[in-house]
């Protein structure tokens, strides 16, 4: 099974500053036949279900603000939130969908400094 | 608008069984893979299982294999999760979720969840 490890567990960022969350997979989630990274990022606010932000490691879901971006390939990935807004306070999760089981990372809590 | 409405959660004794349902509306249900994801109280997301659009194949997390059975009825636009031999570790909010396409795609829609509590 692929293990997803996120870091840090939590971070506090000032409004308008950049937040970066890392996600590392125990094996590559890059599928050679289509050259796609089978990785997604989700945002979960308190009392709400998760919301898809990024799929294929760097494709932004429709309606997601462009301050959210995903990067990386193979085993190392980053979710970047540029110019953090108050409404971005949430827990963020990465998930691979390369081969079942499609495990999630442990989550990163983003707060305002 | 995609809507996923879970039901069937509740309090069950250790060793007991429960069947969750998820009614789907707002999209062509038979075209998409569906998943169950759970979240223990105060903890992170745990992937449980996925089923192909036709229901011809299912995949499970290791801890659920042999205990949980996922199925779907495309004529009723409904997803199911049969859970047997439940333990306290299965206590969680269970989300029904829709894939962007086949099973190897991201989840783009989630229900509000149904709470399962395993306790004597």
Short mmCIF file of C-alpha atoms in Angstrom, two decimals:
data_model
loop_
_atom_site.label_atom_id
_atom_site.label_comp_id
_atom_site.label_asym_id
_atom_site.label_seq_id
_atom_site.Cartn_x
_atom_site.Cartn_y
_atom_site.Cartn_z
CA UNK A 1 0.00 0.00 0.00
CA UNK A 2 1.13 3.55 -0.72
CA UNK A 3 1.66 5.64 2.40
CA UNK A 4 1.05 9.39 2.15
CA UNK A 5 3.00 11.61 4.54
CA UNK A 6 2.13 15.29 4.93
CA UNK A 7 4.20 18.02 6.51
CA UNK A 8 3.94 20.06 8.56
CA UNK A 9 1.09 18.87 10.77
CA UNK A 10 0.07 22.49 11.21
CA UNK A 11 1.22 25.94 10.22
CA UNK A 12 0.28 29.52 11.04
CA UNK A 13 0.59 32.09 8.28
CA UNK A 14 -0.11 35.82 8.27
CA UNK A 15 -2.93 37.12 6.10
CA UNK A 16 -1.64 37.80 2.60
CA UNK A 17 1.39 35.58 3.01
CA UNK A 18 2.13 32.24 1.35
CA UNK A 19 1.43 28.80 2.82
CA UNK A 20 3.08 25.65 1.50
CA UNK A 21 2.04 22.12 2.41
CA UNK A 22 4.09 19.09 1.46
CA UNK A 23 2.94 15.58 0.64
CA UNK A 24 5.23 12.63 0.06
CA UNK A 25 4.16 9.24 -1.24
CA UNK A 26 6.00 6.04 -0.34
CA UNK A 27 6.16 5.14 -4.03
CA UNK A 28 5.67 7.04 -7.25
CA UNK A 29 2.11 7.95 -8.23
CA UNK A 30 3.20 8.98 -11.72
CA UNK A 31 1.62 6.62 -14.25
CA UNK A 32 4.02 6.23 -17.16
CA UNK A 33 1.39 5.40 -19.77
CA UNK A 34 -0.35 8.78 -19.49
CA UNK A 35 2.34 10.81 -17.69
CA UNK A 36 -0.15 11.88 -15.03
CA UNK A 37 0.40 12.09 -11.30
CA UNK A 38 -2.56 10.42 -9.58
CA UNK A 39 -2.73 12.86 -6.68
CA UNK A 40 -5.42 15.19 -5.34
CA UNK A 41 -5.65 17.90 -2.69
CA UNK A 42 -8.74 18.59 -0.58
CA UNK A 43 -9.75 21.34 1.83
CA UNK A 44 -11.93 20.61 4.83
CA UNK A 45 -13.43 23.34 6.97
CA UNK A 46 -14.90 22.57 10.41
CA UNK A 47 -18.26 20.82 10.25
CA UNK A 48 -18.11 20.44 6.48
CA UNK A 49 -17.25 17.61 4.10
CA UNK A 50 -13.98 17.91 2.18
CA UNK A 51 -13.81 19.92 -1.03
CA UNK A 52 -11.69 19.05 -4.04
CA UNK A 53 -9.08 21.72 -4.82
CA UNK A 54 -6.54 20.07 -7.13
CA UNK A 55 -6.47 16.86 -9.17
CA UNK A 56 -3.77 15.30 -11.36
CA UNK A 57 -1.39 17.04 -8.90
CA UNK A 58 -1.70 20.44 -10.57
CA UNK A 59 -5.12 20.83 -12.21
CA UNK A 60 -7.35 23.26 -10.35
CA UNK A 61 -10.97 22.23 -9.86
CA UNK A 62 -13.57 24.54 -11.36
CA UNK A 63 -14.43 27.41 -9.05
CA UNK A 64 -11.31 27.11 -6.91
CA UNK A 65 -9.50 30.46 -6.52
CA UNK A 66 -6.26 30.72 -8.45
CA UNK A 67 -4.30 31.44 -5.27
CA UNK A 68 -4.39 27.65 -4.78
CA UNK A 69 -1.85 25.73 -6.85
CA UNK A 70 -0.40 22.24 -6.87
CA UNK A 71 3.03 21.12 -8.00
CA UNK A 72 5.38 18.17 -7.90
CA UNK A 73 5.76 14.81 -9.55
CA UNK A 74 6.56 11.22 -8.71
CA UNK A 75 6.69 11.10 -4.92
CA UNK A 76 6.93 14.73 -3.80
CA UNK A 77 4.12 17.23 -4.04
CA UNK A 78 3.27 20.68 -2.73
CA UNK A 79 0.05 22.61 -2.28
CA UNK A 80 0.70 26.35 -2.25
CA UNK A 81 -1.77 28.96 -1.09
CA UNK A 82 -0.67 32.39 -2.27
CA UNK A 83 -1.89 35.43 -0.36
CA UNK A 84 -3.66 33.54 2.42
CA UNK A 85 -7.20 34.69 3.14
CA UNK A 86 -9.19 34.27 6.35
CA UNK A 87 -11.53 31.83 4.60
CA UNK A 88 -8.59 29.51 3.85
CA UNK A 89 -8.39 28.40 7.48
CA UNK A 90 -8.97 24.67 7.19
CA UNK A 91 -7.35 21.26 7.22
CA UNK A 92 -5.80 20.20 3.92
CA UNK A 93 -5.38 16.60 2.79
CA UNK A 94 -3.55 14.96 -0.07
CA UNK A 95 -4.75 11.66 -1.51
CA UNK A 96 -3.36 9.36 -4.16
CA UNK A 97 -5.61 7.43 -6.54
CA UNK A 98 -2.87 5.48 -8.31
CA UNK A 99 -3.74 2.01 -7.06
CA UNK A 100 -6.17 0.90 -4.39
CA UNK A 101 -6.19 1.48 -1.47
CA UNK A 102 -6.38 5.22 -2.27
CA UNK A 103 -4.92 6.50 0.99
CA UNK A 104 -5.02 10.02 2.37
CA UNK A 105 -2.27 11.95 4.08
CA UNK A 106 -2.71 12.77 7.73
CA UNK A 107 -3.77 16.35 7.10
CA UNK A 108 -2.25 19.80 7.64
CA UNK A 109 -4.07 22.42 9.70
CA UNK A 110 -3.66 25.96 8.39
CA UNK A 111 -4.31 28.85 10.77
CA UNK A 112 -3.87 32.61 10.74
CA UNK A 113 -0.86 33.98 12.58
CA UNK B 1 -26.37 20.10 -8.83
CA UNK B 2 -24.83 16.93 -7.46
CA UNK B 3 -26.45 15.78 -4.23
CA UNK B 4 -25.42 12.78 -2.16
CA UNK B 5 -27.59 11.88 0.81
CA UNK B 6 -26.31 9.23 3.20
CA UNK B 7 -28.50 7.33 5.63
CA UNK B 8 -28.40 4.26 7.82
CA UNK B 9 -25.94 5.34 10.46
CA UNK B 10 -26.56 4.93 14.15
CA UNK B 11 -25.50 3.19 17.34
CA UNK B 12 -24.55 -0.47 17.03
CA UNK B 13 -22.99 -2.92 19.46
CA UNK B 14 -19.53 -4.39 18.87
CA UNK B 15 -19.81 -7.38 16.55
CA UNK B 16 -22.97 -6.01 15.00
CA UNK B 17 -23.85 -5.03 11.46
CA UNK B 18 -25.11 -1.93 9.71
CA UNK B 19 -26.05 -1.06 6.14
CA UNK B 20 -25.41 2.45 4.87
CA UNK B 21 -27.17 3.89 1.84
CA UNK B 22 -26.44 6.91 -0.33
CA UNK B 23 -29.04 8.39 -2.65
CA UNK B 24 -27.53 10.27 -5.56
CA UNK B 25 -29.15 12.99 -7.66
CA UNK B 26 -28.07 15.67 -10.09
CA UNK B 27 -25.82 13.55 -12.32
CA UNK B 28 -25.87 10.36 -14.36
CA UNK B 29 -25.09 7.97 -11.52
CA UNK B 30 -24.25 5.00 -13.74
CA UNK B 31 -21.40 6.90 -15.41
CA UNK B 32 -19.23 7.40 -12.33
CA UNK B 33 -17.25 5.43 -9.81
CA UNK B 34 -18.33 5.98 -6.22
CA UNK B 35 -16.45 5.79 -2.95
CA UNK B 36 -16.93 5.61 0.80
CA UNK B 37 -14.58 7.65 2.98
CA UNK B 38 -14.79 7.81 6.76
CA UNK B 39 -13.58 10.21 9.41
CA UNK B 40 -13.29 9.16 13.06
CA UNK B 41 -14.28 11.92 15.49
CA UNK B 42 -11.57 14.58 15.61
CA UNK B 43 -9.30 12.68 13.23
CA UNK B 44 -8.34 12.63 9.56
CA UNK B 45 -9.89 11.12 6.47
CA UNK B 46 -9.71 7.36 5.89
CA UNK B 47 -10.43 5.87 2.49
CA UNK B 48 -12.77 2.88 2.80
CA UNK B 49 -13.75 1.56 -0.62
CA UNK B 50 -14.52 2.32 -4.26
CA UNK B 51 -16.82 0.73 -6.82
CA UNK B 52 -16.70 1.04 -10.60
CA UNK B 53 -19.56 2.68 -12.46
CA UNK B 54 -21.09 -0.66 -13.44
CA UNK B 55 -20.56 -2.23 -10.03
CA UNK B 56 -18.42 -4.89 -11.64
CA UNK B 57 -15.42 -4.25 -9.44
CA UNK B 58 -14.86 -3.10 -5.88
CA UNK B 59 -11.74 -2.31 -3.92
CA UNK B 60 -11.32 -1.98 -0.16
CA UNK B 61 -8.91 -0.72 2.45
CA UNK B 62 -7.03 -3.58 4.09
CA UNK B 63 -8.80 -3.15 7.43
CA UNK B 64 -12.22 -3.50 5.76
CA UNK B 65 -11.55 -6.46 3.50
CA UNK B 66 -13.85 -9.35 4.33
CA UNK B 67 -16.00 -7.26 6.68
CA UNK B 68 -17.40 -4.54 4.41
CA UNK B 69 -19.22 -5.00 1.12
CA UNK B 70 -19.87 -2.10 -1.22
CA UNK B 71 -22.55 -2.30 -3.90
CA UNK B 72 -24.71 -0.08 -6.06
CA UNK B 73 -28.09 -0.16 -7.76
CA UNK B 74 -27.87 2.01 -10.85
CA UNK B 75 -31.62 1.67 -11.46
CA UNK B 76 -32.23 3.36 -8.09
CA UNK B 77 -29.22 5.74 -8.17
CA UNK B 78 -28.22 4.35 -4.81
CA UNK B 79 -24.93 3.27 -3.27
CA UNK B 80 -24.62 0.86 -0.35
CA UNK B 81 -22.09 -0.20 2.25
CA UNK B 82 -22.79 -3.36 4.23
CA UNK B 83 -20.65 -3.39 7.37
CA UNK B 84 -20.26 -6.53 9.48
CA UNK B 85 -18.25 -7.48 12.59
CA UNK B 86 -18.07 -3.85 13.64
CA UNK B 87 -15.61 -2.70 16.29
CA UNK B 88 -15.02 0.56 18.12
CA UNK B 89 -12.39 1.41 15.52
CA UNK B 90 -15.17 1.67 12.93
CA UNK B 91 -16.78 4.58 14.78
CA UNK B 92 -16.72 7.46 12.32
CA UNK B 93 -18.63 9.81 10.07
CA UNK B 94 -19.07 7.93 6.80
CA UNK B 95 -19.08 9.98 3.60
CA UNK B 96 -20.48 8.91 0.26
CA UNK B 97 -18.39 10.43 -2.53
CA UNK B 98 -18.46 10.69 -6.31
CA UNK B 99 -15.42 10.27 -8.53
CA UNK B 100 -14.60 12.53 -11.44
CA UNK B 101 -14.74 9.46 -13.68
CA UNK B 102 -13.47 5.93 -13.15
CA UNK B 103 -12.12 4.51 -9.88
CA UNK B 104 -8.67 6.00 -10.48
CA UNK B 105 -9.87 9.58 -10.34
CA UNK B 106 -10.17 12.23 -7.66
CA UNK B 107 -13.35 12.68 -5.63
CA UNK B 108 -15.24 15.78 -6.75
CA UNK B 109 -18.42 15.63 -4.66
CA UNK B 110 -19.17 14.56 -1.10
CA UNK B 111 -22.26 14.00 0.96
CA UNK B 112 -22.69 15.40 4.46
CA UNK B 113 -22.01 12.03 6.03
CA UNK B 114 -23.80 9.61 8.32
CA UNK B 115 -22.46 8.88 11.80
CA UNK B 116 -21.75 5.30 12.86
CA UNK B 117 -21.08 4.69 16.54
CA UNK B 118 -19.96 1.26 17.70
CA UNK B 119 -20.37 0.93 21.43
CA UNK B 120 -21.89 -1.32 24.04
#
